[in-house]
XYZ file of C-alpha atoms in Angstrom:
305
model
C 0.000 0.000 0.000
C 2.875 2.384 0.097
C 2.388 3.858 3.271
C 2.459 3.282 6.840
C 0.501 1.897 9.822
C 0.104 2.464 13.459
C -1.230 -0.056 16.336
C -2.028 1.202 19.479
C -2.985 -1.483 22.222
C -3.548 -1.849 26.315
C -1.053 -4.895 27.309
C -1.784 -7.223 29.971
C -0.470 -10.206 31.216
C -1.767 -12.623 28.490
C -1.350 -10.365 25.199
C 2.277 -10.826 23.433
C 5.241 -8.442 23.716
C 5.263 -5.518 20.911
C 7.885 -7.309 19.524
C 5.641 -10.323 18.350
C 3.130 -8.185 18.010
C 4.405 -6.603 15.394
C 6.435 -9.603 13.863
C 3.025 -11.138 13.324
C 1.189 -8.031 12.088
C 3.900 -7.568 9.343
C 4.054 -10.895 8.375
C 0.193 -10.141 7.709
C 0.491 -7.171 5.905
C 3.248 -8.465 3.925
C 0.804 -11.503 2.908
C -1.229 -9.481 1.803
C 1.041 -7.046 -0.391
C 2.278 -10.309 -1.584
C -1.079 -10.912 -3.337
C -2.459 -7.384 -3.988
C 0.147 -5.039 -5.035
C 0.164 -3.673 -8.198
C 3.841 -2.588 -7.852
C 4.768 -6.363 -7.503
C 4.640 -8.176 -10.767
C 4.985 -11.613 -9.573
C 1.629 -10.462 -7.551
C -1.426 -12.467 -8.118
C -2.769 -8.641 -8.635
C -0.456 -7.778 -11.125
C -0.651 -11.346 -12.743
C -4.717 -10.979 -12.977
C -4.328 -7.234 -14.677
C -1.714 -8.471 -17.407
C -4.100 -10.837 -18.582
C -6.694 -10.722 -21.158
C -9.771 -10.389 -21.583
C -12.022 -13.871 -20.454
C -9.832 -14.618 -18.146
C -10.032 -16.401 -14.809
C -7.357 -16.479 -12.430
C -7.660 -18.416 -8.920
C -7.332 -15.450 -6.249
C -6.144 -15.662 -2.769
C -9.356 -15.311 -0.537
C -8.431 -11.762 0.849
C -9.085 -10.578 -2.592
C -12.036 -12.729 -3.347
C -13.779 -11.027 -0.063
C -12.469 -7.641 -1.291
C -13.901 -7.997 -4.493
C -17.121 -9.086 -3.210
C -17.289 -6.466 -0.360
C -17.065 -3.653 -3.141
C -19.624 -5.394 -5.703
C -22.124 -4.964 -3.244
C -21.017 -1.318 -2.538
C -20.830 -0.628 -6.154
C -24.642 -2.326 -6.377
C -25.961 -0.757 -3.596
C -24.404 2.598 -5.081
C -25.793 2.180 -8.490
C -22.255 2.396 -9.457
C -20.471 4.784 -7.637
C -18.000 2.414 -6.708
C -15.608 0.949 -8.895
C -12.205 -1.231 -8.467
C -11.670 -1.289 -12.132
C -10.479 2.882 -12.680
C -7.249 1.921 -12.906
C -7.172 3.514 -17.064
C -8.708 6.165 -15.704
C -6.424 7.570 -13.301
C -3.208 6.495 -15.094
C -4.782 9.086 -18.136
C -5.265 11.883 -16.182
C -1.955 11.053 -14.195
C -3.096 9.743 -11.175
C -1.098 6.370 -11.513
C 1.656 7.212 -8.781
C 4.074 6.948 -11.193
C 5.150 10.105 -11.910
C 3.250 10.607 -15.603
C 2.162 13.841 -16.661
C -1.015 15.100 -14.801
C -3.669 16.788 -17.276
C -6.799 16.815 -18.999
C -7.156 14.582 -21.771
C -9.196 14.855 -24.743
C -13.155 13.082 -25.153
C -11.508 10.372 -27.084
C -8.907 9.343 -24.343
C -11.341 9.553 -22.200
C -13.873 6.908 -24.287
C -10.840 4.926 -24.927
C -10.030 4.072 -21.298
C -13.652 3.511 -20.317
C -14.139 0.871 -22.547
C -11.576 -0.658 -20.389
C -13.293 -0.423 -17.075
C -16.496 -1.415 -15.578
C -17.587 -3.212 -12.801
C -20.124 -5.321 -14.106
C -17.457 -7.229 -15.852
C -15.753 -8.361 -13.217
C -16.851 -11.789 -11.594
C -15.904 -14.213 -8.373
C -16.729 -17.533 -9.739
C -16.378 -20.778 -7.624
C -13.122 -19.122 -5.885
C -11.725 -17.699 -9.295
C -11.232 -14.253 -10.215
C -13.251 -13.841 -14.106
C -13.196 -10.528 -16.309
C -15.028 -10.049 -19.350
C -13.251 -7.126 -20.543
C -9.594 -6.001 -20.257
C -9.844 -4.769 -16.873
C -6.993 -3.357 -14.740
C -7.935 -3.642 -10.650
C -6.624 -0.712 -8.403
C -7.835 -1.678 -4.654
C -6.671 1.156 -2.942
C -10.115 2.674 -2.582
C -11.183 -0.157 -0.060
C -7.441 -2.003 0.783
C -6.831 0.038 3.701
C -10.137 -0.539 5.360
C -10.208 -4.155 4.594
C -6.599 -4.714 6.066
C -7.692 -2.759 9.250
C -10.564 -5.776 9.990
C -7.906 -8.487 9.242
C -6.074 -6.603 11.882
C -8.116 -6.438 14.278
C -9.520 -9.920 13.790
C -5.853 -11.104 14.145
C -5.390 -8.566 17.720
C -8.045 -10.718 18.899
C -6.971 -13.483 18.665
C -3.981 -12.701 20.328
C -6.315 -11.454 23.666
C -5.884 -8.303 22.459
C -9.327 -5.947 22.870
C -8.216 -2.392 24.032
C -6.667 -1.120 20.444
C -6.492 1.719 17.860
C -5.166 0.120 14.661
C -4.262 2.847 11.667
C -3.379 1.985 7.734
C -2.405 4.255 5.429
C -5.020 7.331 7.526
C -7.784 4.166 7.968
C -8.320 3.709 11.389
C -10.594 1.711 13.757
C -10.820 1.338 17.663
C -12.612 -0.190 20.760
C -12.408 -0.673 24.158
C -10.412 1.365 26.100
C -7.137 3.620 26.732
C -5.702 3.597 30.294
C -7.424 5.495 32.833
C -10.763 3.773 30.877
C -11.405 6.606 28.831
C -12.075 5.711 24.789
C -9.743 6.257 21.885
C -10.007 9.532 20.325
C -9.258 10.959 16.980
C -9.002 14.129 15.156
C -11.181 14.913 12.262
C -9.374 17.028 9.908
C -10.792 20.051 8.232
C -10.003 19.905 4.687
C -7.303 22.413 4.000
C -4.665 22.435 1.032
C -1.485 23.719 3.611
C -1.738 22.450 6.928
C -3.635 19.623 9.281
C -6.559 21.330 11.509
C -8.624 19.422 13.415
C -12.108 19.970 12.553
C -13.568 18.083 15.632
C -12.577 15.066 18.050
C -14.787 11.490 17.664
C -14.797 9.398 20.297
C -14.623 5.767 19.258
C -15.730 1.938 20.422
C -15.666 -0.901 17.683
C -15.825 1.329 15.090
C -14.188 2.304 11.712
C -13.322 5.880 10.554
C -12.249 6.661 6.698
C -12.577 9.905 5.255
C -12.650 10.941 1.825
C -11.440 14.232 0.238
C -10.264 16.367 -2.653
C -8.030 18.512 -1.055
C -5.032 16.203 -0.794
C -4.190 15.072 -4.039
C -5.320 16.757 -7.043
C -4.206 19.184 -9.490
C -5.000 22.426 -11.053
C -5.724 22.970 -14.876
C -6.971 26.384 -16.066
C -8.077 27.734 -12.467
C -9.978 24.082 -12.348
C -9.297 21.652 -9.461
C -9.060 18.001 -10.743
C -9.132 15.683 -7.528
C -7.849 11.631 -7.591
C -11.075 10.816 -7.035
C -13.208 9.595 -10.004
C -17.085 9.213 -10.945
C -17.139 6.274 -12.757
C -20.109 6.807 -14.924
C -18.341 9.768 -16.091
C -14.851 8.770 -16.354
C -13.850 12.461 -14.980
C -12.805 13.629 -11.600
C -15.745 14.679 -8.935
C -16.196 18.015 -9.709
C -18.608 19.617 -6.967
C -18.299 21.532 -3.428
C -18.584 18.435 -1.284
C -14.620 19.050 0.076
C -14.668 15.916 2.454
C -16.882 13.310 4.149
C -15.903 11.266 7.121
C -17.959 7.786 7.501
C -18.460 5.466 10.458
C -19.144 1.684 10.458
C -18.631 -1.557 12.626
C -16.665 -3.029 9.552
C -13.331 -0.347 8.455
C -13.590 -1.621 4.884
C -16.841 -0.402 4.376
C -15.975 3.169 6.107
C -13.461 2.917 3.696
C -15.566 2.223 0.597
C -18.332 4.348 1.947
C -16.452 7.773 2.175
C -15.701 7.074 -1.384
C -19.444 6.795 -1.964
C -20.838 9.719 -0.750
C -17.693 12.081 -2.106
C -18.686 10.745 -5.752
C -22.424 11.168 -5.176
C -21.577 15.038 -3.636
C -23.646 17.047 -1.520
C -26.624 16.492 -2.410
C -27.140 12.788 -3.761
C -24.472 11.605 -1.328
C -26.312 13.033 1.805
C -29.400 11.089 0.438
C -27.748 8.125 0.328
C -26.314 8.424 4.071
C -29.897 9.317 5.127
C -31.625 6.347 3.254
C -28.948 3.919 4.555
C -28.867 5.332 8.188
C -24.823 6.071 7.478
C -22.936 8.154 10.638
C -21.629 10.462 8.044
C -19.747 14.234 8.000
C -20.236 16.031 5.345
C -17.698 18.948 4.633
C -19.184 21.297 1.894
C -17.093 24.113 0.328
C -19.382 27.641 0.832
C -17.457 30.673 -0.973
C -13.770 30.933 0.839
C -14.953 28.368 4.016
C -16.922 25.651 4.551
C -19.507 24.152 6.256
C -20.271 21.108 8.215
C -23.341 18.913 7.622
C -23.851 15.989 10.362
C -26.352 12.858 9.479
C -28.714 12.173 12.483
C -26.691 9.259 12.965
C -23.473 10.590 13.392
C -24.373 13.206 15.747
C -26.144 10.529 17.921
C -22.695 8.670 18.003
C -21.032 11.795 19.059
C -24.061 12.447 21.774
C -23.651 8.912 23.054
C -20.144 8.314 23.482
C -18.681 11.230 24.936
């Protein structure tokens, strides 16, 4: 995943020293990168991508459950969701790889989406199927899903007092010492420095948060974020700046916040209110913003404080 990670935990006399703590957790995550990474090509991930069209390729079952976990986000979405953007960003330069970062032409743009698409992707009887010459990019859900094999792993180690943290992912239950819960920092969406927006108390929840103000650039006075609608093919281009999502499971925070960014303001706060989502909703108003809290989300913060 190319970035770091950060596990917090209250010891005791069962639990495992740090040292095999973290022995075990990296052995996990390396597993994992083993199978996933698209920087690796003797990756299953890499392997799966490189092939053509009608292919199916037996997966390892972390990416099996992946897969499935965002079908039914990208159902449930009406398409919103999509692991299969990977032509997409690497036009408009969003590939991590240092190409050249600007706005391609209405053909380009065609061109690559014939190469993506949800629907043609397929988990059939532990095998990995695509109908068209699809490229996977994971990282919209990776984090999240990584944090619940984390956690599932802390457990069974006796561990149940923990903040675990991928890549900015992060869930957390039980308690810090003294019995107080784990708190984090929401941060308001500026392009120069970290603020803290508010502070969320958590228990056996997951936080992601999705935003445009991180990595994107600027074309003609014309912000072009990394995040991408795929019916369009383009980036989001609206004044929903951020939205931070709760839920029991980190992988679907994860995939969530994605959601509502591409749906905006407007479609993506009726989506959080139909589906009951704890949900923040950041929305740019002239040189500020303004905060918009689902009922649910401002019950968590009523409730746990």
């Amino acid at each position: 995943m190319g970035s770091t990670y950060s596990i917090k935990w209250v010891g005791s006399a069962q639990s495992p020293a740090p040292a095999e703590v973290k022995t075990s957790v990296d052995q996990l995550l390396e597993e994992f990168e083993d199978a996933a990474s698209t920087w690796r090509p003797s990756s299953e991930m890499s392997r799966f991508n490189a092939a053509p069209s009608g292919t199916c390729q037996v997966m390892p079952q972390s990416i099996l459950e992946l897969v499935q976990v965002a079908e039914q986000l990208h159902q449930d979405s009406e398409g919103s969701f999509d692991l299969t953007l990977d032509p997409l960003l690497e036009l408009w330069g969003f590939h991590g790889d240092g190409g050249h970062q600007g706005v391609p032409d209405e053909e380009q743009v065609a061109a690559a989406m014939a190469r993506t698409g949800h629907q043609h992707l397929h988990v059939r009887d532990g095998q990995l199927c695509k109908d068209a010459p699809l490229q996977l990019d994971i990282s919209g859900i990776a984090a999240g899903y990584m944090i619940d094999q984390v956690v599932e792993h802390l457990a069974g180690m006796g561990i149940k007092d923990y903040m675990v943290e991928i890549t900015g992912e992060l869930k957390a239950d039980g308690n810090k010492p003294g019995g107080r819960p784990w708190r984090i920092a929401v941060e308001e969406p500026r392009d120069d420095s970290r603020v803290a927006q508010l502070v969320l108390p958590l228990r056996g929840l997951g936080v992601s948060t999705s935003g445009d103000y991180r990595n994107y650039f600027e074309h003609e006075g014309q912000r072009y974020s990394h995040t991408f609608d795929p019916v369009t093919g383009r980036p989001v281009m609206h004044d929903l700046a951020a939205v931070t999502v709760l839920h029991p499971s980190a992988a679907w925070a994860d995939g969530l916040s994605t959601v509502l960014l591409v749906k905006g303001s407007e479609l993506g706060w009726q989506y959080a209110i139909e589906h009951e989502l704890p949900a923040l909703f950041v929305i740019r108003e002239g040189d500020g913003f303004v905060s918009r809290s689902t009922p649910q989300f401002i019950a968590l913060q009523q409730s746990k404080e």
